[in-house]
């Protein structure tokens, strides 16, 4: 697991940094399986969990760019990771 910080994100100022109004409280499996790409803390945790310990800030930015390329309807983390791996 990497340890990137909020300030390392390419789109830091474009994320919401608290749970947004459409996102209820954590409810277990659904929240573990889905990514809200508008919430910076979710994107940061997702990136830190999936990038290797040797990843650079440039890799983090590429990770963010690939997430943004996906259609907004794609929210399942498993599918997002597959897309990132296929397009890295």
mmCIF file of N, CA and C in Angstrom:
data_model
loop_
_atom_site.group_PDB
_atom_site.id
_atom_site.type_symbol
_atom_site.label_atom_id
_atom_site.label_comp_id
_atom_site.label_asym_id
_atom_site.label_seq_id
_atom_site.Cartn_x
_atom_site.Cartn_y
_atom_site.Cartn_z
ATOM 1 N N UNK A 1 0.850 -1.183 0.000
ATOM 2 C CA UNK A 1 0.000 0.000 0.000
ATOM 3 C C UNK A 1 0.893 1.242 0.000
ATOM 4 N N UNK A 2 0.529 2.201 -0.823
ATOM 5 C CA UNK A 2 1.269 3.459 -0.875
ATOM 6 C C UNK A 2 0.734 4.424 0.181
ATOM 7 N N UNK A 3 1.359 5.562 0.301
ATOM 8 C CA UNK A 3 0.919 6.536 1.310
ATOM 9 C C UNK A 3 0.873 7.945 0.723
ATOM 10 N N UNK A 4 0.212 8.065 -0.425
ATOM 11 C CA UNK A 4 0.042 9.390 -1.010
ATOM 12 C C UNK A 4 -0.862 10.230 -0.118
ATOM 13 N N UNK A 5 -0.675 11.535 -0.205
ATOM 14 C CA UNK A 5 -1.461 12.478 0.577
ATOM 15 C C UNK A 5 -2.410 13.246 -0.346
ATOM 16 N N UNK A 6 -3.350 13.900 0.260
ATOM 17 C CA UNK A 6 -4.312 14.726 -0.469
ATOM 18 C C UNK A 6 -3.594 15.688 -1.415
ATOM 19 N N UNK A 7 -2.533 16.297 -0.951
ATOM 20 C CA UNK A 7 -1.807 17.286 -1.756
ATOM 21 C C UNK A 7 -1.095 16.671 -2.960
ATOM 22 N N UNK A 8 -0.961 15.350 -2.996
ATOM 23 C CA UNK A 8 -0.332 14.671 -4.133
ATOM 24 C C UNK A 8 -1.297 14.493 -5.304
ATOM 25 N N UNK A 9 -2.582 14.581 -5.045
ATOM 26 C CA UNK A 9 -3.573 14.334 -6.091
ATOM 27 C C UNK A 9 -3.541 15.414 -7.165
ATOM 28 N N UNK A 10 -3.656 15.000 -8.386
ATOM 29 C CA UNK A 10 -3.669 15.920 -9.528
ATOM 30 C C UNK A 10 -4.900 16.821 -9.494
ATOM 31 N N UNK A 11 -6.019 16.251 -9.096
ATOM 32 C CA UNK A 11 -7.294 16.976 -9.108
ATOM 33 C C UNK A 11 -7.776 17.301 -7.692
ATOM 34 N N UNK A 12 -6.844 17.530 -6.794
ATOM 35 C CA UNK A 12 -7.169 17.767 -5.384
ATOM 36 C C UNK A 12 -8.304 18.769 -5.197
ATOM 37 N N UNK A 13 -8.267 19.863 -5.929
ATOM 38 C CA UNK A 13 -9.263 20.922 -5.744
ATOM 39 C C UNK A 13 -10.587 20.645 -6.430
ATOM 40 N N UNK A 14 -10.683 19.544 -7.150
ATOM 41 C CA UNK A 14 -11.925 19.219 -7.848
ATOM 42 C C UNK A 14 -12.745 18.155 -7.124
ATOM 43 N N UNK A 15 -12.201 17.604 -6.054
ATOM 44 C CA UNK A 15 -12.923 16.589 -5.286
ATOM 45 C C UNK A 15 -13.699 17.228 -4.147
ATOM 46 N N UNK A 16 -14.714 16.525 -3.698
ATOM 47 C CA UNK A 16 -15.424 16.869 -2.472
ATOM 48 C C UNK A 16 -14.660 16.165 -1.352
ATOM 49 N N UNK A 17 -14.415 16.849 -0.251
ATOM 50 C CA UNK A 17 -13.610 16.264 0.821
ATOM 51 C C UNK A 17 -14.415 15.908 2.060
ATOM 52 N N UNK A 18 -15.681 15.725 1.871
ATOM 53 C CA UNK A 18 -16.547 15.175 2.916
ATOM 54 C C UNK A 18 -17.612 14.374 2.193
ATOM 55 N N UNK A 19 -18.306 13.557 2.915
ATOM 56 C CA UNK A 19 -19.349 12.753 2.292
ATOM 57 C C UNK A 19 -20.378 13.694 1.681
ATOM 58 N N UNK A 20 -20.665 13.494 0.377
ATOM 59 C CA UNK A 20 -21.616 14.403 -0.268
ATOM 60 C C UNK A 20 -23.050 14.028 0.079
ATOM 61 N N UNK A 21 -23.977 14.909 -0.252
ATOM 62 C CA UNK A 21 -25.374 14.745 0.159
ATOM 63 C C UNK A 21 -26.034 13.499 -0.407
ATOM 64 N N UNK A 22 -25.556 12.998 -1.529
ATOM 65 C CA UNK A 22 -26.138 11.795 -2.116
ATOM 66 C C UNK A 22 -25.559 10.513 -1.559
ATOM 67 N N UNK A 23 -24.631 10.623 -0.649
ATOM 68 C CA UNK A 23 -23.936 9.460 -0.107
ATOM 69 C C UNK A 23 -24.309 9.302 1.352
ATOM 70 N N UNK A 24 -25.102 8.300 1.639
ATOM 71 C CA UNK A 24 -25.526 8.050 3.009
ATOM 72 C C UNK A 24 -24.394 7.486 3.846
ATOM 73 N N UNK A 25 -24.703 7.093 5.064
ATOM 74 C CA UNK A 25 -23.672 6.513 5.926
ATOM 75 C C UNK A 25 -23.140 5.196 5.361
ATOM 76 N N UNK A 26 -21.959 4.819 5.785
ATOM 77 C CA UNK A 26 -21.327 3.572 5.351
ATOM 78 C C UNK A 26 -22.255 2.403 5.654
ATOM 79 N N UNK A 27 -22.481 1.561 4.630
ATOM 80 C CA UNK A 27 -23.406 0.441 4.838
ATOM 81 C C UNK A 27 -22.798 -0.912 4.491
ATOM 82 N N UNK A 28 -21.498 -1.032 4.600
ATOM 83 C CA UNK A 28 -20.869 -2.337 4.449
ATOM 84 C C UNK A 28 -20.472 -2.684 3.036
ATOM 85 N N UNK A 29 -20.910 -3.860 2.575
ATOM 86 C CA UNK A 29 -20.455 -4.427 1.307
ATOM 87 C C UNK A 29 -20.635 -3.475 0.131
ATOM 88 N N UNK A 30 -21.763 -2.815 0.033
ATOM 89 C CA UNK A 30 -21.993 -1.903 -1.092
ATOM 90 C C UNK A 30 -20.912 -0.825 -1.120
ATOM 91 N N UNK A 31 -20.600 -0.260 0.028
ATOM 92 C CA UNK A 31 -19.569 0.780 0.085
ATOM 93 C C UNK A 31 -18.171 0.218 -0.151
ATOM 94 N N UNK A 32 -17.953 -1.040 0.165
ATOM 95 C CA UNK A 32 -16.648 -1.661 -0.115
ATOM 96 C C UNK A 32 -16.481 -1.929 -1.601
ATOM 97 N N UNK A 33 -17.579 -2.156 -2.308
ATOM 98 C CA UNK A 33 -17.538 -2.546 -3.719
ATOM 99 C C UNK A 33 -17.614 -1.379 -4.688
ATOM 100 N N UNK A 34 -18.089 -0.227 -4.238
ATOM 101 C CA UNK A 34 -18.322 0.920 -5.125
ATOM 102 C C UNK A 34 -17.395 2.081 -4.783
ATOM 103 N N UNK A 35 -17.074 2.848 -5.821
ATOM 104 C CA UNK A 35 -16.222 4.023 -5.643
ATOM 105 C C UNK A 35 -16.999 5.267 -6.048
ATOM 106 N N UNK A 36 -17.056 6.236 -5.158
ATOM 107 C CA UNK A 36 -17.619 7.544 -5.492
ATOM 108 C C UNK A 36 -16.450 8.413 -5.940
ATOM 109 N N UNK A 37 -16.331 8.607 -7.242
ATOM 110 C CA UNK A 37 -15.177 9.304 -7.814
ATOM 111 C C UNK A 37 -15.187 10.808 -7.561
ATOM 112 N N UNK A 38 -16.247 11.315 -6.971
ATOM 113 C CA UNK A 38 -16.303 12.740 -6.628
ATOM 114 C C UNK A 38 -15.708 13.015 -5.253
ATOM 115 N N UNK A 39 -15.618 11.980 -4.438
ATOM 116 C CA UNK A 39 -15.149 12.151 -3.067
ATOM 117 C C UNK A 39 -13.653 11.859 -2.989
ATOM 118 N N UNK A 40 -12.892 12.892 -2.708
ATOM 119 C CA UNK A 40 -11.443 12.782 -2.704
ATOM 120 C C UNK A 40 -10.905 11.748 -1.745
ATOM 121 N N UNK A 41 -11.498 11.652 -0.559
ATOM 122 C CA UNK A 41 -10.991 10.692 0.410
ATOM 123 C C UNK A 41 -11.172 9.265 -0.085
ATOM 124 N N UNK A 42 -12.239 8.994 -0.861
ATOM 125 C CA UNK A 42 -12.431 7.656 -1.429
ATOM 126 C C UNK A 42 -11.424 7.387 -2.537
ATOM 127 N N UNK A 43 -11.209 8.365 -3.406
ATOM 128 C CA UNK A 43 -10.240 8.199 -4.499
ATOM 129 C C UNK A 43 -8.838 8.006 -3.930
ATOM 130 N N UNK A 44 -8.473 8.797 -2.936
ATOM 131 C CA UNK A 44 -7.146 8.698 -2.340
ATOM 132 C C UNK A 44 -6.940 7.327 -1.694
ATOM 133 N N UNK A 45 -7.905 6.864 -0.938
ATOM 134 C CA UNK A 45 -7.797 5.547 -0.305
ATOM 135 C C UNK A 45 -7.730 4.445 -1.365
ATOM 136 N N UNK A 46 -8.548 4.552 -2.392
ATOM 137 C CA UNK A 46 -8.573 3.574 -3.482
ATOM 138 C C UNK A 46 -7.220 3.533 -4.193
ATOM 139 N N UNK A 47 -6.649 4.685 -4.465
ATOM 140 C CA UNK A 47 -5.331 4.744 -5.112
ATOM 141 C C UNK A 47 -4.260 4.153 -4.204
ATOM 142 N N UNK A 48 -4.244 4.554 -2.950
ATOM 143 C CA UNK A 48 -3.244 4.033 -2.018
ATOM 144 C C UNK A 48 -3.364 2.525 -1.843
ATOM 145 N N UNK A 49 -4.558 2.006 -1.934
ATOM 146 C CA UNK A 49 -4.790 0.566 -1.773
ATOM 147 C C UNK A 49 -4.403 -0.238 -3.002
ATOM 148 N N UNK A 50 -4.366 0.396 -4.155
ATOM 149 C CA UNK A 50 -4.172 -0.352 -5.394
ATOM 150 C C UNK A 50 -2.870 -0.070 -6.131
ATOM 151 N N UNK A 51 -2.196 1.002 -5.805
ATOM 152 C CA UNK A 51 -0.901 1.278 -6.428
ATOM 153 C C UNK A 51 0.200 0.587 -5.620
ATOM 154 N N UNK A 52 1.265 0.223 -6.280
ATOM 155 C CA UNK A 52 2.360 -0.468 -5.595
ATOM 156 C C UNK A 52 3.157 0.509 -4.738
ATOM 157 N N UNK A 53 3.908 -0.039 -3.822
ATOM 158 C CA UNK A 53 4.692 0.793 -2.903
ATOM 159 C C UNK A 53 5.798 1.571 -3.617
ATOM 160 N N UNK A 54 6.104 1.199 -4.846
ATOM 161 C CA UNK A 54 7.130 1.917 -5.617
ATOM 162 C C UNK A 54 6.530 2.953 -6.569
ATOM 163 N N UNK A 55 5.227 3.158 -6.487
ATOM 164 C CA UNK A 55 4.556 4.112 -7.374
ATOM 165 C C UNK A 55 4.978 5.542 -7.065
ATOM 166 N N UNK A 56 5.020 6.337 -8.109
ATOM 167 C CA UNK A 56 5.392 7.746 -7.989
ATOM 168 C C UNK A 56 4.138 8.618 -8.060
ATOM 169 N N UNK A 57 4.310 9.901 -7.800
ATOM 170 C CA UNK A 57 3.195 10.842 -7.942
ATOM 171 C C UNK A 57 2.706 10.842 -9.390
ATOM 172 N N UNK A 58 3.613 10.688 -10.325
ATOM 173 C CA UNK A 58 3.223 10.601 -11.742
ATOM 174 C C UNK A 58 2.288 9.398 -11.963
ATOM 175 N N UNK A 59 2.572 8.278 -11.302
ATOM 176 C CA UNK A 59 1.696 7.105 -11.391
ATOM 177 C C UNK A 59 0.324 7.410 -10.789
ATOM 178 N N UNK A 60 0.322 8.104 -9.676
ATOM 179 C CA UNK A 60 -0.941 8.500 -9.048
ATOM 180 C C UNK A 60 -1.762 9.350 -10.006
ATOM 181 N N UNK A 61 -1.132 10.292 -10.677
ATOM 182 C CA UNK A 61 -1.840 11.163 -11.620
ATOM 183 C C UNK A 61 -2.384 10.359 -12.791
ATOM 184 N N UNK A 62 -1.624 9.393 -13.266
ATOM 185 C CA UNK A 62 -2.104 8.525 -14.345
ATOM 186 C C UNK A 62 -3.307 7.717 -13.863
ATOM 187 N N UNK A 63 -3.238 7.214 -12.646
ATOM 188 C CA UNK A 63 -4.341 6.472 -12.030
ATOM 189 C C UNK A 63 -5.602 7.342 -12.004
ATOM 190 N N UNK A 64 -5.455 8.584 -11.565
ATOM 191 C CA UNK A 64 -6.588 9.516 -11.531
ATOM 192 C C UNK A 64 -7.143 9.770 -12.930
ATOM 193 N N UNK A 65 -6.259 9.978 -13.893
ATOM 194 C CA UNK A 65 -6.708 10.226 -15.270
ATOM 195 C C UNK A 65 -7.502 9.042 -15.808
ATOM 196 N N UNK A 66 -7.027 7.836 -15.554
ATOM 197 C CA UNK A 66 -7.734 6.651 -16.039
ATOM 198 C C UNK A 66 -9.102 6.516 -15.375
ATOM 199 N N UNK A 67 -9.190 6.824 -14.102
ATOM 200 C CA UNK A 67 -10.486 6.787 -13.417
ATOM 201 C C UNK A 67 -11.455 7.773 -14.071
ATOM 202 N N UNK A 68 -10.960 8.930 -14.443
ATOM 203 C CA UNK A 68 -11.815 9.957 -15.042
ATOM 204 C C UNK A 68 -12.255 9.611 -16.459
ATOM 205 N N UNK A 69 -11.503 8.755 -17.150
ATOM 206 C CA UNK A 69 -11.876 8.349 -18.511
ATOM 207 C C UNK A 69 -13.098 7.443 -18.538
ATOM 208 N N UNK A 70 -13.318 6.725 -17.475
ATOM 209 C CA UNK A 70 -14.439 5.782 -17.421
ATOM 210 C C UNK A 70 -15.776 6.507 -17.428
ATOM 211 N N UNK A 71 -16.804 5.897 -18.013
ATOM 212 C CA UNK A 71 -18.144 6.491 -17.919
ATOM 213 C C UNK A 71 -18.564 6.599 -16.449
ATOM 214 N N UNK A 72 -19.285 7.628 -16.114
ATOM 215 C CA UNK A 72 -19.682 7.860 -14.721
ATOM 216 C C UNK A 72 -20.557 6.747 -14.161
ATOM 217 N N UNK A 73 -21.208 6.002 -15.026
ATOM 218 C CA UNK A 73 -22.069 4.906 -14.549
ATOM 219 C C UNK A 73 -21.257 3.735 -13.995
ATOM 220 N N UNK A 74 -19.958 3.694 -14.309
ATOM 221 C CA UNK A 74 -19.112 2.601 -13.807
ATOM 222 C C UNK A 74 -18.625 2.946 -12.411
ATOM 223 N N UNK A 75 -19.166 2.264 -11.418
ATOM 224 C CA UNK A 75 -18.838 2.559 -10.028
ATOM 225 C C UNK A 75 -18.226 1.374 -9.282
ATOM 226 N N UNK A 76 -18.251 0.199 -9.886
ATOM 227 C CA UNK A 76 -17.753 -0.993 -9.203
ATOM 228 C C UNK A 76 -16.221 -1.004 -9.214
ATOM 229 N N UNK A 77 -15.633 -1.080 -8.041
ATOM 230 C CA UNK A 77 -14.176 -1.031 -7.909
ATOM 231 C C UNK A 77 -13.496 -2.123 -8.723
ATOM 232 N N UNK A 78 -14.055 -3.301 -8.727
ATOM 233 C CA UNK A 78 -13.469 -4.419 -9.475
ATOM 234 C C UNK A 78 -13.342 -4.074 -10.958
ATOM 235 N N UNK A 79 -14.379 -3.481 -11.530
ATOM 236 C CA UNK A 79 -14.360 -3.101 -12.945
ATOM 237 C C UNK A 79 -13.416 -1.927 -13.202
ATOM 238 N N UNK A 80 -13.352 -1.013 -12.263
ATOM 239 C CA UNK A 80 -12.456 0.135 -12.400
ATOM 240 C C UNK A 80 -10.999 -0.337 -12.397
ATOM 241 N N UNK A 81 -10.664 -1.240 -11.493
ATOM 242 C CA UNK A 81 -9.300 -1.783 -11.442
ATOM 243 C C UNK A 81 -8.973 -2.530 -12.725
ATOM 244 N N UNK A 82 -9.909 -3.306 -13.237
ATOM 245 C CA UNK A 82 -9.679 -4.037 -14.491
ATOM 246 C C UNK A 82 -9.390 -3.049 -15.620
ATOM 247 N N UNK A 83 -10.168 -1.985 -15.703
ATOM 248 C CA UNK A 83 -9.962 -0.970 -16.735
ATOM 249 C C UNK A 83 -8.570 -0.336 -16.598
ATOM 250 N N UNK A 84 -8.199 -0.001 -15.382
ATOM 251 C CA UNK A 84 -6.893 0.623 -15.154
ATOM 252 C C UNK A 84 -5.773 -0.325 -15.578
ATOM 253 N N UNK A 85 -5.865 -1.574 -15.186
ATOM 254 C CA UNK A 85 -4.831 -2.554 -15.570
ATOM 255 C C UNK A 85 -4.763 -2.724 -17.082
ATOM 256 N N UNK A 86 -5.920 -2.788 -17.724
ATOM 257 C CA UNK A 86 -5.963 -2.989 -19.177
ATOM 258 C C UNK A 86 -5.432 -1.785 -19.949
ATOM 259 N N UNK A 87 -5.488 -0.606 -19.337
ATOM 260 C CA UNK A 87 -5.119 0.622 -20.042
ATOM 261 C C UNK A 87 -3.871 1.306 -19.487
ATOM 262 N N UNK A 88 -3.176 0.655 -18.589
ATOM 263 C CA UNK A 88 -1.994 1.246 -17.980
ATOM 264 C C UNK A 88 -0.901 1.399 -19.006
#
